[in-house]
Amino acid sequence: MTTSEASTGVAPGFVDDDGNSSIVIISGANLLLTPSDIQSAAPLISNSKVVLCQLEITVESTLEALKLAKKHGGTFGVTNSLESSPMRSAI
C-alpha cells in the first residue's frame, strides 16, 4: 500500500553513555493502516506460513492480522512487548 497522506514511519534508537536505551517513534503512515486494509490482504495472510507483528501499526490492525493468521493455521510471531499485553488473550 502507498499513501500521499503521510510520510513513512521511523523509529530511531539511542543509547546514552550509561547504556540506557530509548526509541523515539514517529508513526507516520503506519497509523493510517486500518483493519479493513488488513482484510484486503486476507488472501496473502491466509497463504502465509508466518506473520510477524511488531506493533508498528495500530493495535486494532495488528490484532486483525494475527487473528487472520490464526484462523488460517499460520504461525504468528509477536515481539516481547506483546507477550505480556492484555491483547494477547484476544488472539
PDB file of C-alpha atoms in Angstrom:
ATOM      1  CA  MET A   1       0.000   0.000   0.000  1.00  0.00           C
ATOM      2  CA  THR A   2       1.058   3.561  -0.573  1.00  0.00           C
ATOM      3  CA  THR A   3      -0.286   6.904   0.548  1.00  0.00           C
ATOM      4  CA  SER A   4       0.443  10.543  -0.044  1.00  0.00           C
ATOM      5  CA  GLU A   5      -1.279  11.491   3.226  1.00  0.00           C
ATOM      6  CA  ALA A   6       1.758  10.903   5.451  1.00  0.00           C
ATOM      7  CA  SER A   7       5.438  10.060   5.335  1.00  0.00           C
ATOM      8  CA  THR A   8       6.789   6.656   6.218  1.00  0.00           C
ATOM      9  CA  GLY A   9       7.237   5.811   9.883  1.00  0.00           C
ATOM     10  CA  VAL A  10      10.624   5.760  11.569  1.00  0.00           C
ATOM     11  CA  ALA A  11      11.884   4.708  14.997  1.00  0.00           C
ATOM     12  CA  PRO A  12      15.484   5.713  15.684  1.00  0.00           C
ATOM     13  CA  GLY A  13      17.091   4.211  18.761  1.00  0.00           C
ATOM     14  CA  PHE A  14      19.507   5.926  21.113  1.00  0.00           C
ATOM     15  CA  VAL A  15      21.879   4.712  23.825  1.00  0.00           C
ATOM     16  CA  ASP A  16      23.343   7.149  26.371  1.00  0.00           C
ATOM     17  CA  ASP A  17      26.799   6.950  27.969  1.00  0.00           C
ATOM     18  CA  ASP A  18      25.385   4.871  30.846  1.00  0.00           C
ATOM     19  CA  GLY A  19      23.958   2.262  28.472  1.00  0.00           C
ATOM     20  CA  ASN A  20      20.314   3.320  28.844  1.00  0.00           C
ATOM     21  CA  SER A  21      18.418   2.982  25.609  1.00  0.00           C
ATOM     22  CA  SER A  22      15.328   4.660  24.230  1.00  0.00           C
ATOM     23  CA  ILE A  23      13.432   4.663  20.981  1.00  0.00           C
ATOM     24  CA  VAL A  24      11.661   7.663  19.502  1.00  0.00           C
ATOM     25  CA  ILE A  25       8.665   6.504  17.459  1.00  0.00           C
ATOM     26  CA  ILE A  26       7.343   8.654  14.627  1.00  0.00           C
ATOM     27  CA  SER A  27       4.488   6.520  13.305  1.00  0.00           C
ATOM     28  CA  GLY A  28       3.713   8.437  10.126  1.00  0.00           C
ATOM     29  CA  ALA A  29       1.754   6.421   7.557  1.00  0.00           C
ATOM     30  CA  ASN A  30       1.803   3.318   9.754  1.00  0.00           C
ATOM     31  CA  LEU A  31      -1.122   4.746  11.733  1.00  0.00           C
ATOM     32  CA  LEU A  32      -3.212   5.017   8.563  1.00  0.00           C
ATOM     33  CA  LEU A  33      -3.333   1.230   8.086  1.00  0.00           C
ATOM     34  CA  THR A  34      -6.767   0.000   9.205  1.00  0.00           C
ATOM     35  CA  PRO A  35      -8.295  -3.398   9.979  1.00  0.00           C
ATOM     36  CA  SER A  36     -10.139  -3.002   6.643  1.00  0.00           C
ATOM     37  CA  ASP A  37      -6.783  -2.715   4.888  1.00  0.00           C
ATOM     38  CA  ILE A  38      -5.684  -5.895   6.657  1.00  0.00           C
ATOM     39  CA  GLN A  39      -8.842  -7.669   5.445  1.00  0.00           C
ATOM     40  CA  SER A  40      -7.940  -6.581   1.904  1.00  0.00           C
ATOM     41  CA  ALA A  41      -4.700  -8.501   2.353  1.00  0.00           C
ATOM     42  CA  ALA A  42      -6.504 -11.617   3.664  1.00  0.00           C
ATOM     43  CA  PRO A  43      -5.534 -13.792   0.660  1.00  0.00           C
ATOM     44  CA  LEU A  44      -1.862 -13.024   1.263  1.00  0.00           C
ATOM     45  CA  ILE A  45      -2.077 -13.536   5.026  1.00  0.00           C
ATOM     46  CA  SER A  46      -4.109 -16.734   4.736  1.00  0.00           C
ATOM     47  CA  ASN A  47      -1.430 -18.268   2.496  1.00  0.00           C
ATOM     48  CA  SER A  48       1.456 -17.224   4.732  1.00  0.00           C
ATOM     49  CA  LYS A  49       3.221 -19.661   6.986  1.00  0.00           C
ATOM     50  CA  VAL A  50       4.432 -16.930   9.349  1.00  0.00           C
ATOM     51  CA  VAL A  51       3.053 -13.486  10.199  1.00  0.00           C
ATOM     52  CA  LEU A  52       5.343 -11.318  12.331  1.00  0.00           C
ATOM     53  CA  CYS A  53       3.966  -8.225  14.067  1.00  0.00           C
ATOM     54  CA  GLN A  54       5.931  -5.605  15.958  1.00  0.00           C
ATOM     55  CA  LEU A  55       3.157  -3.163  16.922  1.00  0.00           C
ATOM     56  CA  GLU A  56       4.333  -0.616  14.358  1.00  0.00           C
ATOM     57  CA  ILE A  57       0.746  -0.230  13.170  1.00  0.00           C
ATOM     58  CA  THR A  58      -2.376   0.286  15.277  1.00  0.00           C
ATOM     59  CA  VAL A  59      -3.230  -2.345  17.859  1.00  0.00           C
ATOM     60  CA  GLU A  60      -6.541  -2.976  16.065  1.00  0.00           C
ATOM     61  CA  SER A  61      -4.788  -3.628  12.749  1.00  0.00           C
ATOM     62  CA  THR A  62      -2.169  -5.825  14.407  1.00  0.00           C
ATOM     63  CA  LEU A  63      -4.879  -7.849  16.118  1.00  0.00           C
ATOM     64  CA  GLU A  64      -6.750  -8.261  12.813  1.00  0.00           C
ATOM     65  CA  ALA A  65      -3.609  -9.610  11.123  1.00  0.00           C
ATOM     66  CA  LEU A  66      -2.889 -12.033  13.960  1.00  0.00           C
ATOM     67  CA  LYS A  67      -6.482 -13.293  14.044  1.00  0.00           C
ATOM     68  CA  LEU A  68      -6.383 -13.916  10.287  1.00  0.00           C
ATOM     69  CA  ALA A  69      -3.118 -15.814  10.626  1.00  0.00           C
ATOM     70  CA  LYS A  70      -4.517 -17.954  13.414  1.00  0.00           C
ATOM     71  CA  LYS A  71      -7.784 -18.599  11.548  1.00  0.00           C
ATOM     72  CA  HIS A  72      -5.899 -19.964   8.552  1.00  0.00           C
ATOM     73  CA  GLY A  73      -3.492 -22.101  10.557  1.00  0.00           C
ATOM     74  CA  GLY A  74      -0.471 -19.886  10.164  1.00  0.00           C
ATOM     75  CA  THR A  75       2.143 -19.279  12.779  1.00  0.00           C
ATOM     76  CA  PHE A  76       2.238 -15.790  14.131  1.00  0.00           C
ATOM     77  CA  GLY A  77       5.120 -14.068  15.811  1.00  0.00           C
ATOM     78  CA  VAL A  78       4.978 -11.199  18.229  1.00  0.00           C
ATOM     79  CA  THR A  79       7.559  -9.029  19.895  1.00  0.00           C
ATOM     80  CA  ASN A  80       8.195  -9.162  23.623  1.00  0.00           C
ATOM     81  CA  SER A  81       6.052  -6.078  24.150  1.00  0.00           C
ATOM     82  CA  LEU A  82       3.013  -8.074  23.071  1.00  0.00           C
ATOM     83  CA  GLU A  83       3.827 -11.219  25.022  1.00  0.00           C
ATOM     84  CA  SER A  84       2.702  -9.628  28.297  1.00  0.00           C
ATOM     85  CA  SER A  85      -0.005  -7.439  26.787  1.00  0.00           C
ATOM     86  CA  PRO A  86      -3.696  -7.916  27.610  1.00  0.00           C
ATOM     87  CA  MET A  87      -4.154  -8.030  23.825  1.00  0.00           C
ATOM     88  CA  ARG A  88      -2.512 -11.480  23.827  1.00  0.00           C
ATOM     89  CA  SER A  89      -5.695 -13.100  25.152  1.00  0.00           C
ATOM     90  CA  ALA A  90      -7.711 -11.598  22.288  1.00  0.00           C
ATOM     91  CA  ILE A  91      -5.777 -13.537  19.641  1.00  0.00           C
TER      92      ILE A  91
END
